[in-house]
Coordinates of C-alpha atoms in Angstrom, one line a residue:
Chain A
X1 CA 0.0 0.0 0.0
X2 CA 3.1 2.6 1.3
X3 CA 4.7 1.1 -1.9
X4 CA 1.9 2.2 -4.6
X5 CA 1.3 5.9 -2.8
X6 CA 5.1 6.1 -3.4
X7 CA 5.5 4.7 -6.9
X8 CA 2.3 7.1 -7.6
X9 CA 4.0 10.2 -5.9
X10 CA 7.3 9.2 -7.5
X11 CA 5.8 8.9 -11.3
X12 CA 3.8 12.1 -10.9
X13 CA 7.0 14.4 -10.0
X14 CA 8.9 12.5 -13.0
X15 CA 5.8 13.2 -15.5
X16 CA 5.2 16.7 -14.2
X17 CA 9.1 17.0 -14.2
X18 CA 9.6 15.8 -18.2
X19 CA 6.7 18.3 -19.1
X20 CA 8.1 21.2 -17.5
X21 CA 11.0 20.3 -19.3
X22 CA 10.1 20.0 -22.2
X23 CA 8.4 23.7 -21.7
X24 CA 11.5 24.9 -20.7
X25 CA 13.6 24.0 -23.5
X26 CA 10.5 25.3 -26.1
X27 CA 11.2 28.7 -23.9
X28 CA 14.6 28.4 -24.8
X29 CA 13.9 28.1 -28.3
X30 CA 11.0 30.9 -28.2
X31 CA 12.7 34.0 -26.3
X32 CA 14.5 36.5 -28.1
X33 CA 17.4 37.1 -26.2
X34 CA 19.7 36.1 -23.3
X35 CA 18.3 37.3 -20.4
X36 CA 14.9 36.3 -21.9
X37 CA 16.3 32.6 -22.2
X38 CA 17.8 32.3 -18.9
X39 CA 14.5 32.3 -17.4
X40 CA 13.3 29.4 -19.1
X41 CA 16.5 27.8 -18.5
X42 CA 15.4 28.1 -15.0
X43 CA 12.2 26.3 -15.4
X44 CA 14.1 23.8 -17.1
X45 CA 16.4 23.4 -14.0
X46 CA 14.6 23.5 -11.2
X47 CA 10.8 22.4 -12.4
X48 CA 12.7 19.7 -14.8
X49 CA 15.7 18.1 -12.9
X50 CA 14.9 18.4 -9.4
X51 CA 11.4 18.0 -9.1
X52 CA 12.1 14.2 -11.3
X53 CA 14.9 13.5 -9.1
X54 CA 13.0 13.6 -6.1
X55 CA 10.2 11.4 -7.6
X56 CA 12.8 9.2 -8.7
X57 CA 14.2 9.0 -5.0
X58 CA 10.3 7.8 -4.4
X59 CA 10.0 5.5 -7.4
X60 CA 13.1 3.5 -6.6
X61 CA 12.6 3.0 -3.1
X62 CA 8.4 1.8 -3.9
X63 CA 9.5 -0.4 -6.8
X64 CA 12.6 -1.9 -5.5
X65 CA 12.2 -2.3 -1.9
X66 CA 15.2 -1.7 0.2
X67 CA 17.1 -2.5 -2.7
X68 CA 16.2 0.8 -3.9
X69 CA 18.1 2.3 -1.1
X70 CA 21.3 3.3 -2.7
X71 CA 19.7 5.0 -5.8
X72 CA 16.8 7.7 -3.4
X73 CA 19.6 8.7 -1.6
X74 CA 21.7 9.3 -5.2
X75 CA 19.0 10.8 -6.6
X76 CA 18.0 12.7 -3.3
X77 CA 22.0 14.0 -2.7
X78 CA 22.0 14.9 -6.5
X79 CA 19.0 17.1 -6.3
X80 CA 20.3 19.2 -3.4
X81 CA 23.4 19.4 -5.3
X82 CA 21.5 20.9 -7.8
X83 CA 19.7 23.1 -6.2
X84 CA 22.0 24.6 -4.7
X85 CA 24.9 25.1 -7.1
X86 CA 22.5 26.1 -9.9
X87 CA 21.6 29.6 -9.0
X88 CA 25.7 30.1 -8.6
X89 CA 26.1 28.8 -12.1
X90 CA 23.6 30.9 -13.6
X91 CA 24.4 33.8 -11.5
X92 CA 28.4 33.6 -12.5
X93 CA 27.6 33.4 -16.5
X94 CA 24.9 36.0 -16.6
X95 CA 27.6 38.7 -14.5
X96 CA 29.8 37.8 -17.1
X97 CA 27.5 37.9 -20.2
X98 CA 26.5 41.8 -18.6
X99 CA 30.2 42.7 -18.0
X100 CA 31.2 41.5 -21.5
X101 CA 28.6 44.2 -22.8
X102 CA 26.4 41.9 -24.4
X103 CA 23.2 43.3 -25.9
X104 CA 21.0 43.0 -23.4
X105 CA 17.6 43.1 -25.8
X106 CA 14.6 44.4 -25.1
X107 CA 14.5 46.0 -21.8
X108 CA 12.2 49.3 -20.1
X109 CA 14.6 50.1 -17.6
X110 CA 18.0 49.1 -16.9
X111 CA 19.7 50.3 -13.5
X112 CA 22.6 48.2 -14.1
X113 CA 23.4 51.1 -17.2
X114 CA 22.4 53.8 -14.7
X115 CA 24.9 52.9 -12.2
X116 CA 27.8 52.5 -14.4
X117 CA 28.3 49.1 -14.7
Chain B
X1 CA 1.8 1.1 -16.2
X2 CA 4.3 2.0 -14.4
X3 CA 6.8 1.1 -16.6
X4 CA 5.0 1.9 -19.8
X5 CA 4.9 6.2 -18.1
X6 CA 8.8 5.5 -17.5
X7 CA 9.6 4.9 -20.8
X8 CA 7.2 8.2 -21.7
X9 CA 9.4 10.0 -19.6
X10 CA 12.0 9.3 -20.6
X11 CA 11.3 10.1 -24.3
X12 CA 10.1 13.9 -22.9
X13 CA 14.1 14.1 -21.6
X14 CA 15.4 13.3 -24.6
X15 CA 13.0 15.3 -26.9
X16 CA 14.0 18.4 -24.6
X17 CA 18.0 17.3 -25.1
X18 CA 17.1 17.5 -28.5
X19 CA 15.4 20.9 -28.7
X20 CA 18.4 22.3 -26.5
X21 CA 20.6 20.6 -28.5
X22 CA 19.3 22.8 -31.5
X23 CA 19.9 26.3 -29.3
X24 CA 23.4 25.2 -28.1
X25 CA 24.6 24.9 -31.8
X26 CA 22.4 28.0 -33.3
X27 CA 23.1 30.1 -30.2
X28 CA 24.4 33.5 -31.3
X29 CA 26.7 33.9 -28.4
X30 CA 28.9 32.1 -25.8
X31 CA 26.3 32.3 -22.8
X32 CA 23.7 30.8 -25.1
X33 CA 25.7 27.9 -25.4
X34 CA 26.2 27.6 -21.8
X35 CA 22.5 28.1 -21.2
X36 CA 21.9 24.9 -23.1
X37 CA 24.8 22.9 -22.0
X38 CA 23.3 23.6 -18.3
X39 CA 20.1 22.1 -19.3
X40 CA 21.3 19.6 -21.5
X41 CA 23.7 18.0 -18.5
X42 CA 20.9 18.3 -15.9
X43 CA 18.1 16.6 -18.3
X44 CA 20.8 13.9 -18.8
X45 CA 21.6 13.7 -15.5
X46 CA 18.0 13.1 -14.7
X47 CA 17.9 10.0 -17.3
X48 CA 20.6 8.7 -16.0
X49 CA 18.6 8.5 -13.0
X50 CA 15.4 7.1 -14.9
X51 CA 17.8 3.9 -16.7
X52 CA 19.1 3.4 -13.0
X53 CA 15.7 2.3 -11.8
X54 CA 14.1 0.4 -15.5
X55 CA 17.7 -1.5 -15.0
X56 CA 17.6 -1.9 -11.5
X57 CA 21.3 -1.3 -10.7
X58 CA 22.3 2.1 -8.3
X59 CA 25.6 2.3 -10.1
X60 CA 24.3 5.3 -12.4
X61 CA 23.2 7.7 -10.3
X62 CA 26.6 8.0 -9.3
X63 CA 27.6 9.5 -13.0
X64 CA 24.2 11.7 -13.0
X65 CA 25.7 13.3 -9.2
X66 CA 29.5 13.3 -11.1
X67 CA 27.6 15.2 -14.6
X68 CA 26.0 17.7 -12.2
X69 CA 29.4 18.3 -10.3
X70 CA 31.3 18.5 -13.4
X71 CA 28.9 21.0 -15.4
X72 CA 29.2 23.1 -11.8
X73 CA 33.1 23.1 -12.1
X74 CA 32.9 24.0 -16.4
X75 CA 30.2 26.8 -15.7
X76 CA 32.8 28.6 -13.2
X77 CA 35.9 28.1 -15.8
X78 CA 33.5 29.7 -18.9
X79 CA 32.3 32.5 -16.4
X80 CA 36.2 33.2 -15.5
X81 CA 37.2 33.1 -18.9
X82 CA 34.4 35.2 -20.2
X83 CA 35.1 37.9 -17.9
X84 CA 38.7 38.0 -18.7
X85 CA 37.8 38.4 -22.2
X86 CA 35.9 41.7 -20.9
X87 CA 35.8 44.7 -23.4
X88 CA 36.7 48.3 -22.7
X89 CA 37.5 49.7 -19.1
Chain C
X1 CA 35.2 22.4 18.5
X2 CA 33.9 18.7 18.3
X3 CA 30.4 20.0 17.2
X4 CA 32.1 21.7 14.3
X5 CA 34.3 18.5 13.2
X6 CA 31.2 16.0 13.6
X7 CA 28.8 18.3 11.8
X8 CA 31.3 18.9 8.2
X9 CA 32.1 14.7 9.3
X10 CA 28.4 13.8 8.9
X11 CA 27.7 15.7 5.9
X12 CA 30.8 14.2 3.7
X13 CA 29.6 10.4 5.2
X14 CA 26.1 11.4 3.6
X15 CA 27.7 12.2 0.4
X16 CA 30.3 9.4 0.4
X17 CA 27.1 6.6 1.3
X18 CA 24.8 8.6 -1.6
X19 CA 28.1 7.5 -3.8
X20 CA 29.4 4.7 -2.7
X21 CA 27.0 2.3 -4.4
X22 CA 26.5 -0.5 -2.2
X23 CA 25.7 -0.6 1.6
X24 CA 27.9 -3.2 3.7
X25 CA 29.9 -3.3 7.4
X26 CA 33.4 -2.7 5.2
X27 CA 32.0 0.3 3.0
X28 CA 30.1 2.2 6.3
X29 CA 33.8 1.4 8.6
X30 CA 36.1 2.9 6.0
X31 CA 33.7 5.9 5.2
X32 CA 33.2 6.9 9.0
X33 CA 37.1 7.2 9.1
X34 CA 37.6 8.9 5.6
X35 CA 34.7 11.1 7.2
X36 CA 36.3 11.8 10.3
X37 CA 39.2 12.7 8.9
X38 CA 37.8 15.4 6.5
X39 CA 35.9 16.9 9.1
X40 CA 38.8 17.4 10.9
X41 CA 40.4 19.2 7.9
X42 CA 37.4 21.0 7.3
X43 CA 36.2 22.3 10.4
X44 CA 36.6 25.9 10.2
X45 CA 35.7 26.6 6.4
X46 CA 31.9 26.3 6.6
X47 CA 30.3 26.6 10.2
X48 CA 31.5 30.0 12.3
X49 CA 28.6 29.6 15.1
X50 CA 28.5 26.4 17.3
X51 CA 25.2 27.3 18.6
X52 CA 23.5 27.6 15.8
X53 CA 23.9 24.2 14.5
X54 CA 22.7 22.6 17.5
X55 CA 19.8 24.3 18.2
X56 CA 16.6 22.9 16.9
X57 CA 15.0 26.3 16.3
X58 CA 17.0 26.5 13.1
X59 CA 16.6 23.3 11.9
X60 CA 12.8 23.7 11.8
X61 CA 13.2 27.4 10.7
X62 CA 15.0 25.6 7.9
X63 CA 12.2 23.1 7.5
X64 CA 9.7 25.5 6.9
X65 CA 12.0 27.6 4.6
X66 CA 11.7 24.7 2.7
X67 CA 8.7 23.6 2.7
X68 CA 6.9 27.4 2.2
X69 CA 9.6 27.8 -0.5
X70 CA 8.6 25.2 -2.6
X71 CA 4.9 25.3 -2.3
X72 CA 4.0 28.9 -2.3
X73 CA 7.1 30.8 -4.4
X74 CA 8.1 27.9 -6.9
X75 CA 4.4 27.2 -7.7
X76 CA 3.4 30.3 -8.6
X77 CA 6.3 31.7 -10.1
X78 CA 6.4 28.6 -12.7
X79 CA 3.1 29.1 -13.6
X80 CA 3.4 32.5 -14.5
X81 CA 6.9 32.0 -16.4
X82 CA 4.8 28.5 -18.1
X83 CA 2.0 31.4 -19.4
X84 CA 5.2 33.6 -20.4
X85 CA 6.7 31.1 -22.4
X86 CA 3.3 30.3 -24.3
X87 CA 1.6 33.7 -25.0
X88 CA 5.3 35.3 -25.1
X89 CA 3.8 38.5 -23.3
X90 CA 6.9 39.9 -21.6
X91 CA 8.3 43.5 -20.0
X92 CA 11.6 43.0 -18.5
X93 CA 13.8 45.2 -17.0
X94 CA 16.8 45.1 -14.7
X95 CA 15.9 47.1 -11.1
X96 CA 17.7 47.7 -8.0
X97 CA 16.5 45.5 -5.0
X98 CA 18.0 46.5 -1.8
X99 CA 18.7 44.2 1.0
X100 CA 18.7 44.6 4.9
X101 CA 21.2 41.6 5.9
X102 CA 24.7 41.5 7.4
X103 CA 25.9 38.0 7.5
X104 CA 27.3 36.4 3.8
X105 CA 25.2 33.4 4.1
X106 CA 22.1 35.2 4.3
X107 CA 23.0 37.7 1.3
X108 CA 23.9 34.4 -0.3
X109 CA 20.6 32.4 0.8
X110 CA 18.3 35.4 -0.1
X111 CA 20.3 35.2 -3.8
X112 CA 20.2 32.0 -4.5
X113 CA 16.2 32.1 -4.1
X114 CA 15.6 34.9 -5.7
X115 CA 17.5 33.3 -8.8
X116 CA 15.7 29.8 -8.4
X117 CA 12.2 31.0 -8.9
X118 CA 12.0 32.2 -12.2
X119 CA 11.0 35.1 -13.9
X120 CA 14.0 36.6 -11.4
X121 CA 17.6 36.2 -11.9
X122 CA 20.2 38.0 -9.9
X123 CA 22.8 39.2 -12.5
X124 CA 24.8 41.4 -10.3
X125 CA 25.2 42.5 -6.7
X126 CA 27.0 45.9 -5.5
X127 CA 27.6 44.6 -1.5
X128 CA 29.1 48.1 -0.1
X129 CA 25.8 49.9 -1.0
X130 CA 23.4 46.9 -0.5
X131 CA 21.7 46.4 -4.1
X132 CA 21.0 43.3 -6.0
X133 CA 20.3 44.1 -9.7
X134 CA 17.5 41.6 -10.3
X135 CA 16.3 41.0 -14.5
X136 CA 12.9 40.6 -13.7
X137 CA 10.7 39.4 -16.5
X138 CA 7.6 41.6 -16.2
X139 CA 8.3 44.9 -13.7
X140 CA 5.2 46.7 -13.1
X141 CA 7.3 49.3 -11.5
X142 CA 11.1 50.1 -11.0
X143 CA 10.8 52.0 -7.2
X144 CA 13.2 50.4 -4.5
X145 CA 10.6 49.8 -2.2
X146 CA 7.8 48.2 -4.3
X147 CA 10.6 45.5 -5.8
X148 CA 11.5 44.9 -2.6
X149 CA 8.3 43.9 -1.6
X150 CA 7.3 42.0 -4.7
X151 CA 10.9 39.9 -4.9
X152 CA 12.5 39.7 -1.6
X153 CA 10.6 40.4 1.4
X154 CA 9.7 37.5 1.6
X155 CA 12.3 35.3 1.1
X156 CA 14.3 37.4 3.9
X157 CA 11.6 36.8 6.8
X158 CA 12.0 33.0 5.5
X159 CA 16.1 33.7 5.4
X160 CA 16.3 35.1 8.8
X161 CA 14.5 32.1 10.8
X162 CA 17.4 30.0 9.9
X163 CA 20.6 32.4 9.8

């Protein structure tokens, strides 16, 4: 019974997780211009890896048993890994892509141009 | 059931590998391309994780942890290297 | 002094069982030493406050960061990006978002959430006068105050329970 809420739980978040993927990487395809992108890249990121790797934590450990052991707690150290380094990773290649002077597309107002920077 | 919304899944990953792949070779600039490799190694990562339970061994999710550590380290070298390249001042 | 050593010694024996495969007496023996020993290298890069990681206050402060995180800002903020990305309606600009905390952890925390929900990435930070430049898909306004409240407020109350 535990075993088929979890396998249920688990195959929902990896469904849900594909779909907002798949969104994502449409987004990605879709925005004009980098800044646009990156957002989609984020719902790519966090709705689309870490949301499936926690349902795969609870799919392995409802369809394997204890077995499945090993691979939840991969898959649940891999999605903290994830969401925590991602921002930095994001964060370090968009302050370069504005310090490189990259058109930065359509914008109303930019206070990064006011201050100089 | 189970298995058959598995394999679905993992179809959507690849499909999105796919489309990203498209923008990481198309992509006008170098932070494009990075913005597709990031989503690219995390989708695979999270595959890797969907063929460790269909074949029921918990030695790939250790490459899927190693792919997202290793993207981490590559973002950090581009980002330093980009910033070196920086024009004027 | 020991609290610091067995807290960075329990986090690298979570990684190194997450990694290590298979679960066995020879496997958990040899990580608790590798462990230990890390920790002991380790012991004054990450925690600064003894207290802090012992008291149980924090760790459910970060429980509910967590938990409200995820279902309240992640929801809705993927929806809205989900319609963005569909009907391509957009307005971005990049505005100043100032922040009220002292300690590097929480200017960190705060960051890294306001870049994980999206529709908000940080893309630079000026630390001597306190600004985040946010790109923020859709800004009704660009005042101080009013993107304060709409991006950060929030996550800062959440912040300070645990920091």
């Amino acid at each position: 019974m535990v075993n088929e809420l979890l396998e249920i739980i688990g195959i929902f978040l990896v469904v849900l997780g594909g779909l907002l993927n798949i969104i994502g990487s449409i987004g990605m395809l879709r925005f004009p211009s980098y800044f646009l992108r990156i957002h989609a890249a984020t719902v790519a990121v966090i709705g689309g890896s870490v949301v499936p790797l926690v349902g795969i934590a609870f799919l392995s450990y409802g369809i394997h048993g204890s077995e499945g052991v090993v691979t939840s707690l991969g898959a649940l150290g891999t999605a903290a890994f994830i969401f925590i380094t991602a921002p930095v990773s994001s964060h370090a290649i968009s302050r370069a892509a504005a310090r490189m002077r990259m058109p930065r597309g359509p914008l109303t107002h930019d206070h990064l141009e006011e201050d100089g920077k | 059931m189970i298995d058959l919304l598995l394999n679905v899944a993992i179809s959507m990953f690849v499909l999105s590998i796919v489309f990203s792949l498209y923008r990481m070779i198309r992509g006008p600039t170098v932070p494009d391309r990075m913005l597709a490799l990031d989503v690219i190694s995390y989708g695979l990562a999270v595959v890797m994780g969907l063929i460790a339970i269909v074949s029921g061994s918990p030695y790939l999710i250790v490459i899927s942890f190693s792919l997202a550590l290793w993207f981490f380290i590559g973002a950090l070298y581009v980002a330093r290297y980009l910033e070196g390249e920086e024009i004027g001042e | 002094m020991i609290v610091k050593v067995l807290f960075m010694a329990f986090v690298s024996f979570l990684v190194y069982v997450s990694l290590v495969g298979s679960i066995g007496t020879d496997e958990l023996i040899i990580g608790a030493i590798i462990s230990i020993i890390i920790g002991v290298i380790t012991r004054n890069l990450v925690v600064s406050d003894e207290k802090k990681v012992l008291s149980p206050r924090k760790w459910l402060g970060a429980f509910w960061y967590l938990a409200v995180y995820w279902i309240r800002y992640e929801t809705t903020s993927h929806l809205d990006v989900v319609k963005r990305i569909f009907t391509m309606k957009y307005n971005p600009s990049i505005v100043r978002v100032p922040f009220n905390l002292t300690s590097e952890y929480g200017v960190t925390a705060v960051g890294n959430s306001i870049t994980n929900t999206p529709g908000t990435v940080v893309v630079d930070i000026d630390e001597k006068r306190g600004y985040y430049y946010v790109h923020w898909i859709d800004a009704p306004s660009v005042e101080e105050e009013y993107c304060y409240k709409a991006i950060s407020k929030g996550f800062e109350e959440l912040v300070r329970r645990f920091l």
